């Protein structure tokens, strides 16, 4: 049975340590998961949303922190995986939100730099600014000029480059003109991805839990709105999950029409076997932590003071990174999930050996 209690979840986890704090004023739970504390810092964004129960928030934090370890390894950056989740019991806004974020910043500070944060789902640029003024362990922020740096467009650009690599691998050309791409989730990464796809001449199908957002995107870029529950059955060439996790599962995979999956969401597979399900259906899957690594690349490079042009060039390495994974997977008749995992594990083992 899948673990369901907080101790069971932590016992079943491959990571090392979790800091837990109950926030009485807002009745929410805060978790900071450090997956690989042997690294100089465990880095990953903070996600804030309403969860049905704190256990669901912890489960998200643990899986996302593990995913971050692989994401850093995939781009060869020497961070360990970390992730924070603020599991709300109800939406919080205004002064109450600020109070909560202030306490989150203090919690991050208490780890003395073992955890480095950044934005994730439910955290606005304003929130980043607010948190970064209270802890120096916030990445995606220019601490000299005191302005947030949004990783979203870089994540989107990496996914766009990765999508083209996948298209070239399956069809021989990376021309997106008139290809139908279904983008699910029109937030910080889905929206800039839509813009890139539109510029490349792709035909957009968009869906979002906020129907108004989807309509607005179509009004500007053309294409069609798809209802959220119709997304998995919609005819398309490429499916780009760009919001919540676990959208690829036993129920949805048999329904998909796409031949390629390339999106920015974290933890896209509900369970590891879903990689096999996709392979059997002949769908080329871009492993999530690889194809969505553009934001992580931007974080690491902006930390080092690199320019926008340098960051963009570095994000473009997504093409050869994914192509190498597709080729290895094809040679082994396996899901790209396995090829990606082997490559990442090799890098992690090397780092551990050098430490
Ligand atoms: N949350 C985003 C991601 O999962 C961006 C980010 C990357 C934030 C790395 C912090 C660290 O890729």
CSV table of C-alpha atoms and ligand atoms in Angstrom, one decimal:
chain,number,residue,atom,x,y,z
A,1,UNK,CA,0.0,0.0,0.0
A,2,UNK,CA,1.2,3.5,-0.7
A,3,UNK,CA,2.4,5.3,2.4
A,4,UNK,CA,-0.2,7.7,3.8
A,5,UNK,CA,1.0,8.9,7.2
A,6,UNK,CA,3.8,11.5,7.7
A,7,UNK,CA,6.2,8.9,9.3
A,8,UNK,CA,5.4,6.4,6.6
A,9,UNK,CA,6.0,8.9,3.8
A,10,UNK,CA,9.3,9.9,5.3
A,11,UNK,CA,10.4,6.3,5.9
A,12,UNK,CA,9.7,5.4,2.3
A,13,UNK,CA,11.6,8.4,0.9
A,14,UNK,CA,15.1,8.1,-0.6
A,15,UNK,CA,16.1,11.5,0.8
A,16,UNK,CA,17.7,12.6,3.9
A,17,UNK,CA,16.0,15.2,6.0
A,18,UNK,CA,12.8,17.2,6.4
A,19,UNK,CA,12.1,20.2,8.4
A,20,UNK,CA,8.4,20.5,9.5
A,21,UNK,CA,6.7,23.5,10.9
A,22,UNK,CA,3.0,24.0,11.7
A,23,UNK,CA,1.9,27.6,11.1
A,24,UNK,CA,-0.8,28.2,13.7
A,25,UNK,CA,-2.0,31.7,12.5
A,26,UNK,CA,-2.9,30.3,9.0
A,27,UNK,CA,-3.5,26.6,10.0
A,28,UNK,CA,-1.0,25.6,7.3
A,29,UNK,CA,2.0,23.2,7.3
A,30,UNK,CA,5.4,24.1,6.0
A,31,UNK,CA,7.9,21.4,4.8
A,32,UNK,CA,11.4,21.8,3.7
A,33,UNK,CA,12.8,18.6,2.2
A,34,UNK,CA,16.5,18.2,1.7
A,35,UNK,CA,17.0,15.2,-0.6
A,36,UNK,CA,20.8,15.1,-0.9
A,37,UNK,CA,22.5,17.1,1.9
A,38,UNK,CA,25.9,15.9,0.8
A,39,UNK,CA,25.8,18.7,-1.8
A,40,UNK,CA,27.0,22.2,-1.0
A,41,UNK,CA,23.3,23.3,-0.9
A,42,UNK,CA,19.9,21.7,-1.5
A,43,UNK,CA,18.1,23.9,-4.0
A,44,UNK,CA,14.6,23.9,-5.2
A,45,UNK,CA,11.6,26.3,-5.3
A,46,UNK,CA,8.8,26.8,-2.7
A,47,UNK,CA,5.4,25.6,-3.8
A,48,UNK,CA,2.4,27.1,-2.0
A,49,UNK,CA,-1.1,25.8,-2.5
A,50,UNK,CA,-4.2,24.5,-0.8
A,51,UNK,CA,-3.9,20.7,-0.2
A,52,UNK,CA,-6.7,18.5,1.1
A,53,UNK,CA,-4.5,17.4,3.9
A,54,UNK,CA,-0.9,18.1,5.1
A,55,UNK,CA,0.2,14.6,4.1
A,56,UNK,CA,-0.5,15.5,0.5
A,57,UNK,CA,1.7,18.5,0.8
A,58,UNK,CA,4.5,16.5,2.3
A,59,UNK,CA,4.2,13.9,-0.4
A,60,UNK,CA,4.6,16.6,-3.0
A,61,UNK,CA,7.6,18.1,-1.2
A,62,UNK,CA,9.4,14.7,-1.0
A,63,UNK,CA,8.8,13.8,-4.6
A,64,UNK,CA,9.7,17.3,-5.9
A,65,UNK,CA,13.0,17.4,-3.8
A,66,UNK,CA,14.0,14.0,-5.2
A,67,UNK,CA,13.2,15.3,-8.7
A,68,UNK,CA,15.4,18.3,-8.1
A,69,UNK,CA,18.4,16.1,-7.3
A,70,UNK,CA,18.0,14.6,-10.8
A,71,UNK,CA,17.3,18.0,-12.4
A,72,UNK,CA,20.6,19.4,-11.1
A,73,UNK,CA,22.5,16.3,-12.1
A,74,UNK,CA,20.9,16.4,-15.6
A,75,UNK,CA,22.4,19.9,-16.2
A,76,UNK,CA,25.6,19.1,-14.3
A,77,UNK,CA,25.2,21.7,-11.5
A,78,UNK,CA,26.5,20.7,-8.1
A,79,UNK,CA,23.5,21.3,-6.0
A,80,UNK,CA,21.4,18.7,-4.2
A,81,UNK,CA,17.7,18.5,-4.6
A,82,UNK,CA,15.6,20.5,-2.2
A,83,UNK,CA,12.0,21.7,-2.2
A,84,UNK,CA,9.7,23.5,0.2
A,85,UNK,CA,5.9,23.1,0.3
A,86,UNK,CA,3.6,25.5,2.1
A,87,UNK,CA,0.5,23.3,2.4
A,88,UNK,CA,-2.4,25.7,3.0
A,89,UNK,CA,-5.7,24.7,4.4
A,90,UNK,CA,-7.4,27.6,2.7
A,91,UNK,CA,-6.3,30.5,0.4
A,92,UNK,CA,-4.3,33.2,2.2
A,93,UNK,CA,-3.9,36.8,0.9
A,94,UNK,CA,-2.8,40.3,2.0
A,95,UNK,CA,-1.2,40.8,5.4
A,96,UNK,CA,-1.9,37.2,6.4
A,97,UNK,CA,0.1,35.9,3.4
A,98,UNK,CA,3.0,38.2,4.2
A,99,UNK,CA,3.0,37.0,7.8
A,100,UNK,CA,3.2,33.4,6.5
A,101,UNK,CA,6.0,34.2,4.1
A,102,UNK,CA,7.9,36.0,6.8
A,103,UNK,CA,7.7,32.8,8.9
A,104,UNK,CA,8.7,30.7,5.9
A,105,UNK,CA,11.8,33.0,5.4
A,106,UNK,CA,12.8,32.5,9.0
A,107,UNK,CA,12.4,28.8,8.6
A,108,UNK,CA,14.7,28.8,5.6
A,109,UNK,CA,17.2,31.0,7.6
A,110,UNK,CA,17.3,28.5,10.4
A,111,UNK,CA,18.9,26.0,8.0
A,112,UNK,CA,21.9,28.4,7.6
A,113,UNK,CA,22.2,28.0,3.8
A,114,UNK,CA,21.6,24.2,3.7
A,115,UNK,CA,18.5,25.0,1.7
A,116,UNK,CA,18.3,27.5,-1.2
A,117,UNK,CA,14.8,28.5,-2.4
A,118,UNK,CA,13.2,29.9,-5.5
A,119,UNK,CA,9.7,30.2,-6.9
A,120,UNK,CA,7.4,27.3,-7.8
A,121,UNK,CA,3.7,26.8,-8.3
A,122,UNK,CA,1.6,29.4,-6.4
A,123,UNK,CA,4.5,31.8,-5.7
A,124,UNK,CA,4.3,35.1,-7.5
A,125,UNK,CA,7.2,37.4,-8.4
A,126,UNK,CA,5.9,39.7,-5.6
A,127,UNK,CA,6.2,36.8,-3.1
A,128,UNK,CA,9.8,36.1,-4.3
A,129,UNK,CA,10.7,39.8,-3.7
A,130,UNK,CA,9.1,39.7,-0.2
A,131,UNK,CA,10.9,36.4,0.8
A,132,UNK,CA,14.2,37.5,-0.7
A,133,UNK,CA,14.2,40.7,1.4
A,134,UNK,CA,14.0,38.4,4.5
A,135,UNK,CA,16.4,35.6,3.6
A,136,UNK,CA,19.6,35.6,1.5
A,137,UNK,CA,19.0,32.0,0.7
A,138,UNK,CA,16.6,32.9,-2.1
A,139,UNK,CA,17.8,32.3,-5.6
A,140,UNK,CA,16.1,33.7,-8.7
A,141,UNK,CA,16.8,37.1,-7.2
A,142,UNK,CA,19.3,39.8,-7.9
A,143,UNK,CA,20.3,40.6,-4.3
A,144,UNK,CA,22.3,43.6,-5.4
A,145,UNK,CA,19.6,45.3,-7.5
A,146,UNK,CA,16.9,43.8,-5.3
A,147,UNK,CA,14.7,42.5,-8.1
A,148,UNK,CA,13.3,39.0,-8.7
A,149,UNK,CA,14.5,37.1,-11.8
A,150,UNK,CA,11.7,35.0,-13.2
A,151,UNK,CA,13.0,31.5,-14.3
A,152,UNK,CA,9.6,30.7,-16.0
A,153,UNK,CA,10.6,32.0,-19.5
A,154,UNK,CA,13.8,30.0,-19.4
A,155,UNK,CA,12.0,26.9,-18.4
A,156,UNK,CA,9.6,27.5,-21.3
A,157,UNK,CA,12.5,28.1,-23.7
A,158,UNK,CA,14.2,24.8,-22.6
A,159,UNK,CA,11.0,22.9,-23.1
A,160,UNK,CA,10.5,24.5,-26.6
A,161,UNK,CA,14.1,23.5,-27.6
A,162,UNK,CA,13.5,20.0,-26.1
A,163,UNK,CA,10.2,19.6,-28.0
A,164,UNK,CA,11.9,20.4,-31.3
A,165,UNK,CA,14.6,17.8,-30.5
A,166,UNK,CA,11.9,15.3,-29.8
A,167,UNK,CA,10.1,16.2,-33.1
A,168,UNK,CA,13.4,15.8,-35.0
A,169,UNK,CA,14.1,12.5,-33.4
A,170,UNK,CA,10.6,11.1,-34.4
A,171,UNK,CA,10.0,12.8,-37.8
A,172,UNK,CA,13.4,13.9,-39.0
A,173,UNK,CA,12.5,17.6,-39.0
A,174,UNK,CA,12.1,20.0,-36.1
A,175,UNK,CA,9.7,22.4,-38.0
A,176,UNK,CA,6.8,23.1,-35.7
A,177,UNK,CA,4.7,24.9,-38.4
A,178,UNK,CA,1.1,23.6,-38.3
A,179,UNK,CA,1.9,21.0,-35.7
A,180,UNK,CA,-0.9,20.8,-33.2
A,181,UNK,CA,0.5,21.4,-29.6
A,182,UNK,CA,-1.8,21.1,-26.6
A,183,UNK,CA,-0.5,23.2,-23.7
A,184,UNK,CA,-2.0,22.3,-20.3
A,185,UNK,CA,-1.7,25.1,-17.7
A,186,UNK,CA,-1.1,28.7,-18.7
A,187,UNK,CA,1.0,30.0,-15.9
A,188,UNK,CA,4.5,31.2,-15.5
A,189,UNK,CA,5.9,28.5,-17.9
A,190,UNK,CA,2.9,27.5,-20.0
A,191,UNK,CA,2.2,31.1,-21.2
A,192,UNK,CA,5.7,31.9,-22.5
A,193,UNK,CA,5.8,28.4,-24.1
A,194,UNK,CA,2.6,29.3,-26.0
A,195,UNK,CA,4.2,32.5,-27.3
A,196,UNK,CA,7.3,30.6,-28.6
A,197,UNK,CA,5.0,28.0,-30.2
A,198,UNK,CA,2.9,30.7,-31.8
A,199,UNK,CA,6.0,32.4,-33.2
A,200,UNK,CA,7.2,29.0,-34.6
A,201,UNK,CA,3.8,28.6,-36.5
A,202,UNK,CA,2.4,25.8,-34.3
A,203,UNK,CA,-1.4,25.4,-34.0
A,204,UNK,CA,-2.2,25.9,-30.3
A,205,UNK,CA,-4.8,24.0,-28.2
A,206,UNK,CA,-4.8,25.4,-24.7
A,207,UNK,CA,-6.4,24.4,-21.5
A,208,UNK,CA,-6.4,25.8,-18.0
A,209,UNK,CA,-8.5,25.3,-14.8
A,210,UNK,CA,-9.1,29.0,-15.2
A,211,UNK,CA,-11.2,29.1,-18.4
A,212,UNK,CA,-10.8,32.9,-18.7
A,213,UNK,CA,-7.0,32.6,-19.1
A,214,UNK,CA,-7.4,30.0,-21.9
A,215,UNK,CA,-9.8,32.3,-23.7
A,216,UNK,CA,-7.4,35.3,-23.3
A,217,UNK,CA,-4.5,33.3,-24.8
A,218,UNK,CA,-6.6,32.2,-27.8
A,219,UNK,CA,-7.8,35.7,-28.3
A,220,UNK,CA,-4.2,36.8,-28.6
A,221,UNK,CA,-2.5,33.9,-30.3
A,222,UNK,CA,-5.3,32.0,-32.0
A,223,UNK,CA,-5.9,28.3,-31.6
A,224,UNK,CA,-8.6,26.6,-29.7
A,225,UNK,CA,-9.6,26.3,-26.0
A,226,UNK,CA,-10.0,22.8,-24.8
A,227,UNK,CA,-12.0,22.0,-21.6
A,228,UNK,CA,-9.8,20.7,-18.8
A,229,UNK,CA,-11.5,17.3,-18.7
A,230,UNK,CA,-11.3,16.9,-22.5
A,231,UNK,CA,-7.5,17.6,-22.6
A,232,UNK,CA,-6.4,13.9,-22.6
A,233,UNK,CA,-8.7,13.0,-25.5
A,234,UNK,CA,-8.0,16.0,-27.7
A,235,UNK,CA,-6.4,15.3,-31.0
A,236,UNK,CA,-2.9,16.8,-31.1
A,237,UNK,CA,0.7,16.0,-32.2
A,238,UNK,CA,2.4,17.1,-29.0
A,239,UNK,CA,1.1,17.3,-25.5
A,240,UNK,CA,2.8,19.8,-23.1
A,241,UNK,CA,1.8,19.3,-19.5
A,242,UNK,CA,2.8,22.6,-17.8
A,243,UNK,CA,1.1,22.7,-14.5
A,244,UNK,CA,0.4,20.0,-11.9
A,245,UNK,CA,2.1,16.6,-11.7
A,246,UNK,CA,0.8,13.1,-12.3
A,247,UNK,CA,-1.2,13.9,-15.4
A,248,UNK,CA,0.4,10.9,-17.1
A,249,UNK,CA,-1.2,7.8,-15.5
A,250,UNK,CA,-3.0,4.6,-16.0
A,251,UNK,CA,-6.3,6.4,-16.9
A,252,UNK,CA,-4.9,9.2,-19.2
A,253,UNK,CA,-2.1,7.4,-21.1
A,254,UNK,CA,-4.5,5.1,-23.1
A,255,UNK,CA,-6.5,8.1,-24.2
A,256,UNK,CA,-3.6,10.3,-25.4
A,257,UNK,CA,-3.5,11.1,-29.2
A,258,UNK,CA,-0.1,12.8,-29.1
A,259,UNK,CA,3.1,11.2,-30.3
A,260,UNK,CA,5.4,13.4,-28.2
A,261,UNK,CA,5.1,14.6,-24.6
A,262,UNK,CA,7.3,17.6,-23.8
A,263,UNK,CA,6.1,19.9,-21.0
A,264,UNK,CA,7.4,22.0,-18.1
A,265,UNK,CA,5.5,20.3,-15.2
A,266,UNK,CA,7.4,18.5,-12.5
A,267,UNK,CA,6.6,14.8,-11.7
A,268,UNK,CA,4.5,14.2,-14.8
A,269,UNK,CA,4.3,10.4,-14.3
A,270,UNK,CA,2.0,9.2,-11.5
A,271,UNK,CA,4.2,6.1,-11.1
A,272,UNK,CA,7.5,5.0,-12.7
A,273,UNK,CA,5.7,2.3,-14.7
A,274,UNK,CA,3.9,5.0,-16.7
A,275,UNK,CA,7.2,5.4,-18.6
A,276,UNK,CA,6.7,1.9,-19.9
A,277,UNK,CA,3.0,2.6,-20.7
A,278,UNK,CA,4.1,5.5,-22.9
A,279,UNK,CA,6.8,3.4,-24.6
A,280,UNK,CA,4.3,0.7,-25.4
A,281,UNK,CA,1.9,3.2,-26.9
A,282,UNK,CA,4.8,4.5,-29.1
A,283,UNK,CA,4.7,8.0,-27.5
A,284,UNK,CA,8.1,9.7,-27.1
A,285,UNK,CA,8.4,11.0,-23.6
A,286,UNK,CA,10.8,13.8,-22.7
A,287,UNK,CA,11.7,13.1,-19.1
A,288,UNK,CA,10.3,15.9,-17.0
A,289,UNK,CA,13.3,16.9,-14.9
A,290,UNK,CA,15.4,17.1,-18.1
A,291,UNK,CA,13.1,19.0,-20.4
A,292,UNK,CA,12.0,21.4,-17.7
A,293,UNK,CA,15.6,22.2,-16.6
A,294,UNK,CA,15.9,25.5,-18.3
A,295,UNK,CA,14.7,27.4,-15.2
A,296,UNK,CA,17.3,25.6,-13.1
A,297,UNK,CA,20.0,26.5,-15.7
A,298,UNK,CA,19.0,30.2,-15.5
A,299,UNK,CA,19.1,30.1,-11.7
A,300,UNK,CA,22.6,28.7,-11.6
A,301,UNK,CA,23.9,31.0,-14.2
A,302,UNK,CA,22.4,34.2,-13.0
A,303,UNK,CA,23.8,33.4,-9.6
A,304,UNK,CA,27.2,33.5,-11.3
A,305,UNK,CA,26.4,36.9,-12.9
A,306,UNK,CA,26.0,35.6,-16.4
A,307,UNK,CA,24.1,37.6,-19.1
A,308,UNK,CA,20.7,36.8,-20.6
A,309,UNK,CA,22.5,35.9,-23.9
A,310,UNK,CA,24.8,33.4,-22.1
A,311,UNK,CA,21.9,31.9,-20.2
A,312,UNK,CA,19.9,31.4,-23.4
A,313,UNK,CA,22.8,29.7,-25.2
A,314,UNK,CA,23.2,27.4,-22.2
A,315,UNK,CA,19.5,26.5,-22.2
A,316,UNK,CA,19.9,25.6,-25.9
A,317,UNK,CA,22.1,22.7,-24.8
A,318,UNK,CA,18.8,21.0,-24.1
A,319,UNK,CA,18.8,19.9,-27.7
A,320,UNK,CA,21.9,17.7,-27.5
A,321,UNK,CA,21.1,16.6,-23.9
A,322,UNK,CA,17.7,15.2,-24.9
A,323,UNK,CA,18.9,13.9,-28.3
A,324,UNK,CA,21.6,11.8,-26.5
A,325,UNK,CA,18.9,10.4,-24.1
A,326,UNK,CA,16.6,9.5,-27.0
A,327,UNK,CA,19.4,7.8,-28.9
A,328,UNK,CA,20.5,5.8,-25.9
A,329,UNK,CA,16.9,4.8,-25.1
A,330,UNK,CA,16.2,3.8,-28.7
A,331,UNK,CA,19.4,1.6,-28.8
A,332,UNK,CA,18.2,-0.1,-25.7
A,333,UNK,CA,14.5,-0.3,-26.7
A,334,UNK,CA,13.7,1.4,-23.4
A,335,UNK,CA,11.8,4.4,-22.2
A,336,UNK,CA,13.9,7.6,-22.2
A,337,UNK,CA,13.1,7.7,-18.5
A,338,UNK,CA,15.8,5.0,-18.0
A,339,UNK,CA,18.4,6.5,-20.1
A,340,UNK,CA,18.0,9.9,-18.4
A,341,UNK,CA,18.1,8.3,-15.0
A,342,UNK,CA,21.3,6.4,-15.7
A,343,UNK,CA,23.1,9.5,-17.0
A,344,UNK,CA,22.0,11.5,-13.9
A,345,UNK,CA,22.9,8.7,-11.5
A,346,UNK,CA,26.4,8.6,-13.0
A,347,UNK,CA,26.9,12.3,-12.4
A,348,UNK,CA,25.6,12.0,-8.8
A,349,UNK,CA,27.9,9.0,-8.1
A,350,UNK,CA,30.9,11.0,-9.5
A,351,UNK,CA,30.1,13.9,-7.3
A,352,UNK,CA,29.8,11.7,-4.2
A,353,UNK,CA,33.1,10.0,-5.1
A,354,UNK,CA,34.8,13.4,-5.4
A,355,UNK,CA,33.4,14.7,-2.1
B,1,LIG,N1,10.5,25.7,-9.6
B,1,LIG,C1,11.1,25.7,-10.8
B,1,LIG,C2,11.6,24.3,-11.2
B,1,LIG,O1,11.1,23.3,-10.6
B,1,LIG,C3,12.2,26.7,-11.0
B,1,LIG,C4,13.3,26.5,-10.0
B,1,LIG,C5,14.4,25.7,-10.3
B,1,LIG,C6,13.3,27.1,-8.7
B,1,LIG,C7,15.4,25.5,-9.4
B,1,LIG,C8,14.3,26.9,-7.8
B,1,LIG,C9,15.3,26.1,-8.2
B,1,LIG,O2,12.3,24.0,-12.1
